[in-house]
Coordinates of C-alpha atoms in Angstrom, one line a residue:
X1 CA 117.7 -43.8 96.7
X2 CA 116.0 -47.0 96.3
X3 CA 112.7 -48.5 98.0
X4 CA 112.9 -50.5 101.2
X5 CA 111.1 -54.0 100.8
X6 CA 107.4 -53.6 100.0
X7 CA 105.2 -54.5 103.4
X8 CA 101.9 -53.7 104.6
X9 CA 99.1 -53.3 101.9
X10 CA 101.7 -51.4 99.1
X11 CA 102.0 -52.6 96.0
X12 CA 105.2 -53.9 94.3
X13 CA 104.4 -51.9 91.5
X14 CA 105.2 -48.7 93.1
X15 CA 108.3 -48.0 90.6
X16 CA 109.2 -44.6 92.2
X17 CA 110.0 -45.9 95.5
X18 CA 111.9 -44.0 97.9
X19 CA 112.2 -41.2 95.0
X20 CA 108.5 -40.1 96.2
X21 CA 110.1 -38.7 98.8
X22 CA 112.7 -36.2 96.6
X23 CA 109.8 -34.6 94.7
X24 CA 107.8 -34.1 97.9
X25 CA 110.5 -32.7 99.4
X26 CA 110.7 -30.5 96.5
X27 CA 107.3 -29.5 96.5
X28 CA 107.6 -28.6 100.2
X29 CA 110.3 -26.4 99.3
X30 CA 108.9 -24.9 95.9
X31 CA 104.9 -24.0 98.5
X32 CA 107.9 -22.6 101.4
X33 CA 109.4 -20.2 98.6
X34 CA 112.8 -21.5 99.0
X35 CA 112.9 -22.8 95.1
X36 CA 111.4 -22.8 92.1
X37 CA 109.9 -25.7 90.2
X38 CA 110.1 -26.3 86.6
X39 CA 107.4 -28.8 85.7
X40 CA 108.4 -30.2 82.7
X41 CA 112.1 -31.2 83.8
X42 CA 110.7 -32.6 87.3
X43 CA 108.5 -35.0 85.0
X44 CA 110.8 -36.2 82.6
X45 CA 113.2 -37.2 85.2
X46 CA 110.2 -38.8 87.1
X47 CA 109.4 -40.6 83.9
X48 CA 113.1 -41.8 84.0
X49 CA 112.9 -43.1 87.2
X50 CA 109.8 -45.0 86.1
X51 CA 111.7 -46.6 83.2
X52 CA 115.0 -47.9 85.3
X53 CA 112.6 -49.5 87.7
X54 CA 112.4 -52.7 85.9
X55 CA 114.7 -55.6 87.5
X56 CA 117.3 -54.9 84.5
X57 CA 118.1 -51.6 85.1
X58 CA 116.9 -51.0 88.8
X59 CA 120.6 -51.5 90.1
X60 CA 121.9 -48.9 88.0
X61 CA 119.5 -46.4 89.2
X62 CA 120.7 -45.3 92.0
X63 CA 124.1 -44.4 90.3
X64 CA 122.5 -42.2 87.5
X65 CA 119.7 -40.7 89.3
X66 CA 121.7 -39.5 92.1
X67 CA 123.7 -37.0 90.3
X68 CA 120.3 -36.0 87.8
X69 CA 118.5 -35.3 90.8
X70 CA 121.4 -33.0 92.6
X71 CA 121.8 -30.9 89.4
X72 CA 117.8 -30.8 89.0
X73 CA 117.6 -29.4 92.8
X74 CA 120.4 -26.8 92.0
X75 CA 118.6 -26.0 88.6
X76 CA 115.1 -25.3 91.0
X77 CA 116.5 -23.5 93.4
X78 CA 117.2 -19.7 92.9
X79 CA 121.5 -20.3 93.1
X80 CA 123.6 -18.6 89.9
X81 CA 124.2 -20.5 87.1
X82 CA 127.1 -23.3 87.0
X83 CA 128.4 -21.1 84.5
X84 CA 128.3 -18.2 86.7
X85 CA 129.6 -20.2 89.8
X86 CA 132.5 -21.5 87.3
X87 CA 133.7 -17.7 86.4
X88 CA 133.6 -16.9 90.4
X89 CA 135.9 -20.0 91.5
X90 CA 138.6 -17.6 91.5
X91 CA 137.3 -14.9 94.1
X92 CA 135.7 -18.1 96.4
X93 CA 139.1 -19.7 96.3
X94 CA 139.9 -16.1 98.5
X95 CA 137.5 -16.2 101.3
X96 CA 138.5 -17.6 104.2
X97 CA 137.7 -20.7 105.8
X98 CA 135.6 -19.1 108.3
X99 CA 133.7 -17.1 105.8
X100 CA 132.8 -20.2 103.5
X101 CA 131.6 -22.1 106.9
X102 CA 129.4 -18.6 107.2
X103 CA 128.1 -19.0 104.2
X104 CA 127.4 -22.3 104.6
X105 CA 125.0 -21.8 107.6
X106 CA 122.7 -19.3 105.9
X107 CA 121.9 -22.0 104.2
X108 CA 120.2 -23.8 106.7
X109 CA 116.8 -22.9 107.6
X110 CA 114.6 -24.5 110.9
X111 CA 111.7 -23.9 109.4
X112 CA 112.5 -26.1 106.2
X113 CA 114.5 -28.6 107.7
X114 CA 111.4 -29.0 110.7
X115 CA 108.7 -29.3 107.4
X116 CA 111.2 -31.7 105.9
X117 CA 111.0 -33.8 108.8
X118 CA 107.5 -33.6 109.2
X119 CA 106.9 -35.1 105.4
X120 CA 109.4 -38.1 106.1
X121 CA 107.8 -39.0 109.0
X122 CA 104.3 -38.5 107.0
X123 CA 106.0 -40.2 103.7
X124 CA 107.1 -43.4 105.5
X125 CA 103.7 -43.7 107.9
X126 CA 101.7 -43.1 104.4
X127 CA 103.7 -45.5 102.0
X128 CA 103.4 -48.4 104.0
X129 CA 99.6 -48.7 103.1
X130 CA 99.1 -46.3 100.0
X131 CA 101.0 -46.1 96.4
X132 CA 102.0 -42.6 96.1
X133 CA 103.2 -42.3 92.3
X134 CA 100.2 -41.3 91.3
X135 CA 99.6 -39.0 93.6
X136 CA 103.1 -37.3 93.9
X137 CA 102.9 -36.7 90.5
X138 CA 99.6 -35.2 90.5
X139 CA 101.1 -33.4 93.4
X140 CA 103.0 -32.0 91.3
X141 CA 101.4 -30.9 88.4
X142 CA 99.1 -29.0 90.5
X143 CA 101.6 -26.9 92.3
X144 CA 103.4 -26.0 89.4
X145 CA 100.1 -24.8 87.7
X146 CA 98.2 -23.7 90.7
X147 CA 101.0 -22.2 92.4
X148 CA 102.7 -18.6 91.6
X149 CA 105.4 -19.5 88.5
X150 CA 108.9 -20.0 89.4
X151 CA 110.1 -16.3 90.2
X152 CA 111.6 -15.0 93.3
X153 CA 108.9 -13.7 95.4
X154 CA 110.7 -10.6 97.3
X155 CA 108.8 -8.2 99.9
X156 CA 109.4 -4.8 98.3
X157 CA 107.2 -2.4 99.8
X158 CA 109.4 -1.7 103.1
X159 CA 112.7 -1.7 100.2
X160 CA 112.7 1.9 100.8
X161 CA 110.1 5.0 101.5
X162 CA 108.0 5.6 99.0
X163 CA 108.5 2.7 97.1
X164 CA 104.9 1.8 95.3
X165 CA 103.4 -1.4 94.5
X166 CA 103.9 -3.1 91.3
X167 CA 100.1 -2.9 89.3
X168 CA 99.6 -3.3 85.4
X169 CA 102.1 -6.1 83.9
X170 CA 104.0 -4.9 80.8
X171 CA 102.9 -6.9 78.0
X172 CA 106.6 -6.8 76.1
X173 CA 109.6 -6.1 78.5
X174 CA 111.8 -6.8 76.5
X175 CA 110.9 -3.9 74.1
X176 CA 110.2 -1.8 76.8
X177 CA 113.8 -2.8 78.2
X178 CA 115.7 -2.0 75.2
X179 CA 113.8 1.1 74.8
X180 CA 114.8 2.7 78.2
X181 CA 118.5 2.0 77.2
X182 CA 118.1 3.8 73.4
X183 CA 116.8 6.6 75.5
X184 CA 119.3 6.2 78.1
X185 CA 122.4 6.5 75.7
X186 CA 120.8 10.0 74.4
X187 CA 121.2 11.5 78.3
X188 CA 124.4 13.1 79.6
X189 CA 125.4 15.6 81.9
X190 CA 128.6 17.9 81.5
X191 CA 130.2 19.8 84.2
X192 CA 131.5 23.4 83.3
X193 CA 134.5 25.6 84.7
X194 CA 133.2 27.5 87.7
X195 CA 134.0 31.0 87.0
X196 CA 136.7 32.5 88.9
X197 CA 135.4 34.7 91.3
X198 CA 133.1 32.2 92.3
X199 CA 133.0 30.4 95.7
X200 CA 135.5 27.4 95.7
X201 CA 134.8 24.5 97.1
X202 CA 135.7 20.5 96.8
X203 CA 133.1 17.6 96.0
X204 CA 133.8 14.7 98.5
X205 CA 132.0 11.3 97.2
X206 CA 131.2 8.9 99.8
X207 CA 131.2 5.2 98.2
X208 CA 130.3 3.0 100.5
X209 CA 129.8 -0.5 99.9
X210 CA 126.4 -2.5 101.5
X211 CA 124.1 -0.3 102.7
X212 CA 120.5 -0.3 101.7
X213 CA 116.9 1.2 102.6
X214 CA 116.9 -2.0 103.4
X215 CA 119.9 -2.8 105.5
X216 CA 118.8 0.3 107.7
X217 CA 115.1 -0.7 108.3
X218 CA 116.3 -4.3 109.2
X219 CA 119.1 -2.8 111.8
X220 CA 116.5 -0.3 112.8
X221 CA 119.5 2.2 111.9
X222 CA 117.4 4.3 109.5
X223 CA 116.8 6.8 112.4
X224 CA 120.3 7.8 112.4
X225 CA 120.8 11.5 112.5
X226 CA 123.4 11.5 109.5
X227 CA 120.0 10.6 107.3
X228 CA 118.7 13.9 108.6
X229 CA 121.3 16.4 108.2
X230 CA 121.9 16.2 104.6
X231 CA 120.2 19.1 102.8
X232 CA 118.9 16.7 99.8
X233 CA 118.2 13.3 100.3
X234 CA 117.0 10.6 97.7
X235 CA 115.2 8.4 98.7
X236 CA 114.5 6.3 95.6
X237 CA 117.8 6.0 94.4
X238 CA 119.1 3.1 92.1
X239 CA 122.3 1.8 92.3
X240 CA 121.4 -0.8 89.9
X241 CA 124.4 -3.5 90.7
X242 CA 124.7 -5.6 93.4
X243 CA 128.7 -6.1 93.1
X244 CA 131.3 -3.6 94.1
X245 CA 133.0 -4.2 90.6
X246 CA 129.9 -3.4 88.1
X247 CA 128.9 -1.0 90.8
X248 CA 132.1 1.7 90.9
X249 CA 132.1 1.5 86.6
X250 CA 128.3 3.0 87.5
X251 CA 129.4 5.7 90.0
X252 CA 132.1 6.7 87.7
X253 CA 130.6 6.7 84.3
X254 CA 127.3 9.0 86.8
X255 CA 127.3 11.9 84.0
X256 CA 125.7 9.6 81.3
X257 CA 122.9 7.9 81.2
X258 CA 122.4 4.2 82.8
X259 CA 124.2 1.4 80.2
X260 CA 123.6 -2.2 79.8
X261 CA 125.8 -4.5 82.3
X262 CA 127.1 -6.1 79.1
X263 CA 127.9 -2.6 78.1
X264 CA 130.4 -1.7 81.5
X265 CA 133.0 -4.0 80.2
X266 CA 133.5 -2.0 77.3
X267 CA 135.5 1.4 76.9
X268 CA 133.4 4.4 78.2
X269 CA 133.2 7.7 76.1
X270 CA 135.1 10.4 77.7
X271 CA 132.2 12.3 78.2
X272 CA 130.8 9.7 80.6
X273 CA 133.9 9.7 82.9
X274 CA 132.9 11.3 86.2
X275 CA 136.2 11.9 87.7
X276 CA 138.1 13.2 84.2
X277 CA 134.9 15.6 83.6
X278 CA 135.2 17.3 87.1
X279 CA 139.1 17.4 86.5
X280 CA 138.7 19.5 83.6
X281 CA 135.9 21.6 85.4
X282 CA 139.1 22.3 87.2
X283 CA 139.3 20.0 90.3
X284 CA 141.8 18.5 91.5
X285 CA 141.1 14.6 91.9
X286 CA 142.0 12.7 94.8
X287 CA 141.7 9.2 95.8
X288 CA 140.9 8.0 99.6
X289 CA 140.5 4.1 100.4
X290 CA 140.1 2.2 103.7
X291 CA 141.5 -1.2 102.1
X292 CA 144.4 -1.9 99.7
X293 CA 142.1 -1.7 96.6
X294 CA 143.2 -5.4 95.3
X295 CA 140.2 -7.5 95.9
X296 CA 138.4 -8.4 92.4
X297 CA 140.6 -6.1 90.5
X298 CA 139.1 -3.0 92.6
X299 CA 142.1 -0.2 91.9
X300 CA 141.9 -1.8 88.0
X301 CA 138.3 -0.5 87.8
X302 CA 139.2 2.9 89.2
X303 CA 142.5 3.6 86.6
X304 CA 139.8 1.8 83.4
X305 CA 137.5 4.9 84.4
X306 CA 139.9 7.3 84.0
X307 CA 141.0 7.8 88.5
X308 CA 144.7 8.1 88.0
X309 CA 145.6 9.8 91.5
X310 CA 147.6 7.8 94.2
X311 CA 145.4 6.3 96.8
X312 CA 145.9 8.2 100.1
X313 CA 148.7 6.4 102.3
X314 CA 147.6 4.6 105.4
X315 CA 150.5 4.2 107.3
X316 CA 149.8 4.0 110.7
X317 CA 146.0 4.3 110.8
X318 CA 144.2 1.3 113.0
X319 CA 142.9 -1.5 111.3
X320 CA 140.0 -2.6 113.2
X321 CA 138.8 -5.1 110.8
X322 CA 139.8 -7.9 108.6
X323 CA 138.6 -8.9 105.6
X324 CA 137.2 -11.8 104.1
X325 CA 140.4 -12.4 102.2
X326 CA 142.1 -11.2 106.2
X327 CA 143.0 -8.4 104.6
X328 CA 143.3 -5.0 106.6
X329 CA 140.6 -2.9 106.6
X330 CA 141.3 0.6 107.9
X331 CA 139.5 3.1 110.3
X332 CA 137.1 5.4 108.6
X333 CA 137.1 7.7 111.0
X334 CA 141.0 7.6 110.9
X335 CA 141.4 7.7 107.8
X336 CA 138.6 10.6 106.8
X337 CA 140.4 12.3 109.0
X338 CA 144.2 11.9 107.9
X339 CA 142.4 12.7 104.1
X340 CA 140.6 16.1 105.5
X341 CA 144.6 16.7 107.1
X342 CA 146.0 15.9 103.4
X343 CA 143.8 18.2 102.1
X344 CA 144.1 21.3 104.4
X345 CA 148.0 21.3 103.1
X346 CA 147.3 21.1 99.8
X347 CA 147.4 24.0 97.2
X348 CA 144.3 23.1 95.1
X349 CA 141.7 25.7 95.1
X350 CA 139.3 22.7 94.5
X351 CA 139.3 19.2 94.8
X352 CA 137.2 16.3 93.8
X353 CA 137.4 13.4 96.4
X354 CA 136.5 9.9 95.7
X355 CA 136.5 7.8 99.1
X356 CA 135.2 4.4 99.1
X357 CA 134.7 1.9 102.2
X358 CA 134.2 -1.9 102.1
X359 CA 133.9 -1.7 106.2
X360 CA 130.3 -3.0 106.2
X361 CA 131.2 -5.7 103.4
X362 CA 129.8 -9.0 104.0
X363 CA 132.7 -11.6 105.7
X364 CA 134.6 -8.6 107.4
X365 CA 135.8 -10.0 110.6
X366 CA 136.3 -7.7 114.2
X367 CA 140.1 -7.8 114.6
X368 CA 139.3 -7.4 118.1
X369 CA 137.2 -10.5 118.0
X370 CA 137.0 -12.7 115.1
X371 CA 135.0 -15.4 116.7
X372 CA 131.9 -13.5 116.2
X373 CA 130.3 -14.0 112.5
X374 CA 130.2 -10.9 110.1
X375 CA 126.3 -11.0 110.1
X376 CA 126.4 -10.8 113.4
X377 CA 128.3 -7.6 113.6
X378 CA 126.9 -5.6 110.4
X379 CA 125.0 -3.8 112.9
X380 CA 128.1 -2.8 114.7
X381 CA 130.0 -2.2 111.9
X382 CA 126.8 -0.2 110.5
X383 CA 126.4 2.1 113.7
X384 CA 130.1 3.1 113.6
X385 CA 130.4 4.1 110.0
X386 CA 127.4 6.1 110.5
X387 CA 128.8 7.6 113.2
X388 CA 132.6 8.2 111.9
X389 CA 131.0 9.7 108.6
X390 CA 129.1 12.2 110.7
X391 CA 132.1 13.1 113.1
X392 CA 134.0 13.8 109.7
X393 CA 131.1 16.1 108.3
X394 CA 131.8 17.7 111.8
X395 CA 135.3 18.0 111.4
X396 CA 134.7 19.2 107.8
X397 CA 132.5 22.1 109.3
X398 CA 134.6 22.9 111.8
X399 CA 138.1 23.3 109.3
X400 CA 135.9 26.4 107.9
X401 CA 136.3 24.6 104.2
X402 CA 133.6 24.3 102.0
X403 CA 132.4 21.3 100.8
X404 CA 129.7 19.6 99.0
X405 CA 129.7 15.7 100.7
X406 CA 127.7 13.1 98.6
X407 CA 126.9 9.5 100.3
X408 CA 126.2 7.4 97.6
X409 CA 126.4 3.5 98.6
X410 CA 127.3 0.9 96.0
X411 CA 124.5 -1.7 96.7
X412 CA 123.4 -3.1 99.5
X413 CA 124.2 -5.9 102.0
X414 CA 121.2 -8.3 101.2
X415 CA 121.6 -8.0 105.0
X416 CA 118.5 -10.2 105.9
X417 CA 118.2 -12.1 103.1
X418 CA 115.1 -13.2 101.7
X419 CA 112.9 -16.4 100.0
X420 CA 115.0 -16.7 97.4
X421 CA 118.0 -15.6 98.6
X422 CA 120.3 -15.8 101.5
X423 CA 121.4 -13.4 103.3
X424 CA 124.8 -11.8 101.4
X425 CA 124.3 -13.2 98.2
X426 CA 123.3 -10.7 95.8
X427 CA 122.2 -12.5 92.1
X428 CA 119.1 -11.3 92.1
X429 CA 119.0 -7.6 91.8
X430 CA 115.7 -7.0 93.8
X431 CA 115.2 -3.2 95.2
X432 CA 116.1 -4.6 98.7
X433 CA 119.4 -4.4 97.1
X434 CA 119.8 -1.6 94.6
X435 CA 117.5 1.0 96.6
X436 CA 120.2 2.5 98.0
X437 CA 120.0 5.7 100.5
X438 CA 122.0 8.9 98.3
X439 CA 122.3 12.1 100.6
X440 CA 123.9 15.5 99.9
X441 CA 125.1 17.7 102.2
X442 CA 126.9 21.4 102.0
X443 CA 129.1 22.3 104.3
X444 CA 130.8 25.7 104.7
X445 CA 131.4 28.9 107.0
X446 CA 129.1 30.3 104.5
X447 CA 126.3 27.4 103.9
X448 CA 122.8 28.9 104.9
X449 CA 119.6 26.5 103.6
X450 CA 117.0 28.5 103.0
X451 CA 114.3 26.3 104.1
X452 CA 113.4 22.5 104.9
X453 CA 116.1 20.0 103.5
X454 CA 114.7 18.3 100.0
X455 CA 113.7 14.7 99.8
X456 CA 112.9 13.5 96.1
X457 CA 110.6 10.5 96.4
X458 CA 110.6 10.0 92.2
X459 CA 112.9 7.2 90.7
X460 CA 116.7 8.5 90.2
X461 CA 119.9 6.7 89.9
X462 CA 123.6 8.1 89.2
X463 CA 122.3 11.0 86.4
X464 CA 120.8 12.7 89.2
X465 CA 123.7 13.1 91.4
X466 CA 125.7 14.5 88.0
X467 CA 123.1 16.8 87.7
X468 CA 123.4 18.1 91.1
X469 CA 127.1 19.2 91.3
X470 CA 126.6 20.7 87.6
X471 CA 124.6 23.1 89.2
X472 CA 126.1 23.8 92.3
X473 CA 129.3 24.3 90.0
X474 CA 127.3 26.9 88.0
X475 CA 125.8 28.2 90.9
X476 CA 127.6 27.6 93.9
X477 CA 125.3 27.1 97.5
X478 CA 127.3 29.7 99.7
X479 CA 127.0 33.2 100.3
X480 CA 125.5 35.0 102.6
X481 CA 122.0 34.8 100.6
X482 CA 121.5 30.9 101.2
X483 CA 120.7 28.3 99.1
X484 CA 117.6 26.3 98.5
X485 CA 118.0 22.6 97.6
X486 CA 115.5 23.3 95.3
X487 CA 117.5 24.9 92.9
X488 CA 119.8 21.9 92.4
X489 CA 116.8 19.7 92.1
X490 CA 114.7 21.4 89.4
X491 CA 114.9 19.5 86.4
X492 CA 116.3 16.5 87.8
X493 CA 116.6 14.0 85.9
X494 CA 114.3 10.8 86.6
X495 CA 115.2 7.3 85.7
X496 CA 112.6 4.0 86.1
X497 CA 113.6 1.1 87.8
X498 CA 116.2 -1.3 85.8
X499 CA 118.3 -3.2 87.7
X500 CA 121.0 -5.8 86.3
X501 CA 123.5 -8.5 87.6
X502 CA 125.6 -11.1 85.5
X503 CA 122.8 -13.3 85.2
X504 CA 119.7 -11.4 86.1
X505 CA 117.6 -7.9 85.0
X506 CA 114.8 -6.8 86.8
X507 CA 112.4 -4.6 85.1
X508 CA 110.2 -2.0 86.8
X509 CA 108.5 -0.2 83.6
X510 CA 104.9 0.1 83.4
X511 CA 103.6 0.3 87.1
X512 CA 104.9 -3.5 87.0
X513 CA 107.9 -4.9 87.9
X514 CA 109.2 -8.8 85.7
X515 CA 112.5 -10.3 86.1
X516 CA 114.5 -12.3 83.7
X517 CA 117.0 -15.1 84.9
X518 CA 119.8 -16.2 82.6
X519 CA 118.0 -17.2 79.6
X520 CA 114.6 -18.1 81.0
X521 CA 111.4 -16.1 79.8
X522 CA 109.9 -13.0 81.9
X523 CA 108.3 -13.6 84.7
X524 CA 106.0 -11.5 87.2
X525 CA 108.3 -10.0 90.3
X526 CA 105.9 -9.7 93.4

């Protein structure tokens, strides 16, 4: 990028030249929200520029500023980490070429390119009378001080119902953070042996993968009756990940308390292992998919928590969608069904069911019409999930066996995307993402609530659900008596707000919510 030839009343002296024009196009990025803007960097490379303006070194400029200023833009913006890019080439190399052209659009917004425009035109009228190194560089300084500091600035009121505002900043996260996970590690649930005479009944998990608070509000879907028919609902929920892989070594380590990210890539205690724990409580475990399990190593995760059972053939279910990898992804519906058909011929007195459904993941394609882009038919996609989970409950109801369903999504979509994210990609862990809608729901000839059905507003994550089905184990809700979600709720066990990815935590301790990217400081999360 080099200056045209001076005209007009401009100086010859003005050594940044057409490179005026990169910073303020930063800047009009960095006030639009779309980046960040580290000062100091932007400076030295702007002192750079000054010093291979002379005549010696002016020809080479172009050829080393070029690729400083590309990897300064990606270092702004709020994209993962080169290193984290680098460890992911192997699962990009798997989308298809439609997907990565997807993907490639978000990026594009009207408003910025339109503002973009707008400071060209300005930058070139301007220059040809007026030096602007001075004041570009002024420019800048003032932003970055005057401005909010580089941080994602993410609306998280509407994340979820009852979600509060963020008020008092901690003064030391990072001793409040490794505080919460020395108390975490002390928490654990165990699951006992129902006694005989006791009503059986199976536990059917629902893992569903992108579906927020979020994700609903945005699709207007969050008036869906299957929110209202389950007995206890909660409505603060974390899910803490934003990846299916971190987030199934979550759901099935749920009877202990939440670990480090670092921590879910090392071998769990056996007393953390959901699915073992509810074996030897004397269920029988079973494993339902709607996809072949082989993406990212998905089946690997299951059998490294301890889910040994053959996935649940599909053979001759419909396959109304495709994958991002075109893989086939099966009917829920269908396939809920043929699993509720397995089921009524087997022998087991009780069974724990672990179902999990990638048909609302990002890039899935309508087999019926694969022209149409996966954000455009989420809310499709969305509307019939909803719908095929409650005709299952229905079915469940009418087989006259009992049941305790539990929906628990594994993050959400990032459906709509936000200032410092588009929409799908999932780094940042805000609580658009990991406020996830968990509902439980008893099922039975027998099942009477007693009352109104129970929503906990308080922060939970996966503790809370352990804690549930320990005590409708112990105390099972049918008889003719009724239950009251409130028994299964007393005690329940809160958790604050910590959310993790690869490369980012966000920390809501203290009324206050601060975020930490790679190895940058703490900043304020608004």
């Amino acid at each position: 990028m080099e200056a045209p030839p001076a005209f007009g009343f401009r100086s010859i002296s003005d050594r940044l030249g057409a490179w005026n024009f990169y910073f303020i196009a930063k800047l009009v990025l960095f006030a639009m929200g779309l980046i960040g803007f580290h000062l100091i960097e932007n400076l030295v490379f702007a002192a750079a520029l000054f010093a291979l303006a002379t005549p010696r070194w002016r020809r080479f400029r172009p050829w080393l500023g070029v690729p400083v200023a590309i990897a300064l833009l990606y270092y702004d913006s709020w994209l993962p980490g080169f290193a984290r890019v680098a460890s992911q080439a192997g699962l990009v190399s798997s989308f298809s070429a439609a997907y990565l052209m997807e993907l490639a659009g978000r990026f594009v917004s009207g408003m910025a390119i339109a503002l973009l425009a707008a400071a060209l035109l300005a930058y070139v009228v301007i220059a040809r009378f007026v030096r602007l190194d001075v004041f570009v560089v002024v420019a800048m300084v003032a932003m970055a001080l005057l401005l909010p500091p580089p941080g994602p600035r993410v609306p998280t009121a509407a994340a979820a119902p009852g979600a509060e505002k963020a008020s008092a900043v901690p003064q030391n996260p990072e001793a409040l953070l490794a505080d919460f996970f020395r108390k975490e590690a002390q928490r654990a649930i165990t699951f006992d042996r129902p006694a005989e005479a006791s009503p059986a009944f199976d536990v059917i998990f629902l893992h569903v993968c992108s579906l927020s608070w979020d994700d609903l509000a945005a699709t207007g879907m969050d008036k869906h009756p299957l929110l209202a028919s389950f007995d206890i609902q909660l409505q603060r929920f974390n899910a803490v990940s934003t990846y299916s892989g971190p987030a199934v070594i979550r759901f099935l380590r749920a009877p202990c308390g939440q670990s480090s990210h670092r921590a879910l890539y090392a071998p769990s205690e056996p007393r953390c292992l959901l699915m073992p724990g509810l074996e030897q409580a004397g269920l029988e475990p079973q494993l339902v998919l709607n996809h072949d399990g082989h993406f990212d190593d998905f089946l690997v995760h299951l059998r490294a928590q301890g889910v040994k059972a053959a996935p649940l053939p599909l053979k001759g279910i419909a396959a109304p969608q495709r994958g991002f990898d075109d893989s086939r992804i099966y009917d829920d519906g269908a396939v809920l069904a043929s699993a509720l058909e397995a089921r009524q011929k087997s022998a087991a007195a009780r069974a724990v069911v672990y179902y999990n459904t990638v048909s609302l993941h990002d890039g899935n394609r309508l087999a019926s019409n694969p022209a149409v882009k996966s954000s455009e038919t989420y809310k499709v996609r969305l509307a019939k999930l909803l719908d095929d989970v409650q005709g299952f409950m229905n079915k469940l109801a009418a087989s006259g066996r009992r049941a305790v369903v539990v929906l628990v999504p594994e993050h959400g979509a990032a459906w709509r995307g936000d200032a410092a994210q588009i929409a799908g990609l999932r780094e940042i862990p805000t609580p658009a993402i990991t406020l996830v809608p968990v509902g439980v729901r008893v099922i039975g000839p027998d099942a009477r609530r007693n009352g109104e059905a129970l929503q906990v507003s308080e922060p939970t994550s996966f503790l809370a659900v352990s804690h549930i089905i320990a005590r409708m184990l112990a105390k099972p809700p049918f008889g003719a008596e009724g239950f009251r979600p409130a028994d299964y709720t007393a005690g329940l066990p809160l958790t604050d707000f910590v959310s993790e990815g690869e490369t980012a935590t966000l920390l809501g301790l203290g009324g206050a919510y601060r975020i930490r990217q790679d190895r940058d400081p703490w900043k304020e999360f608004r």
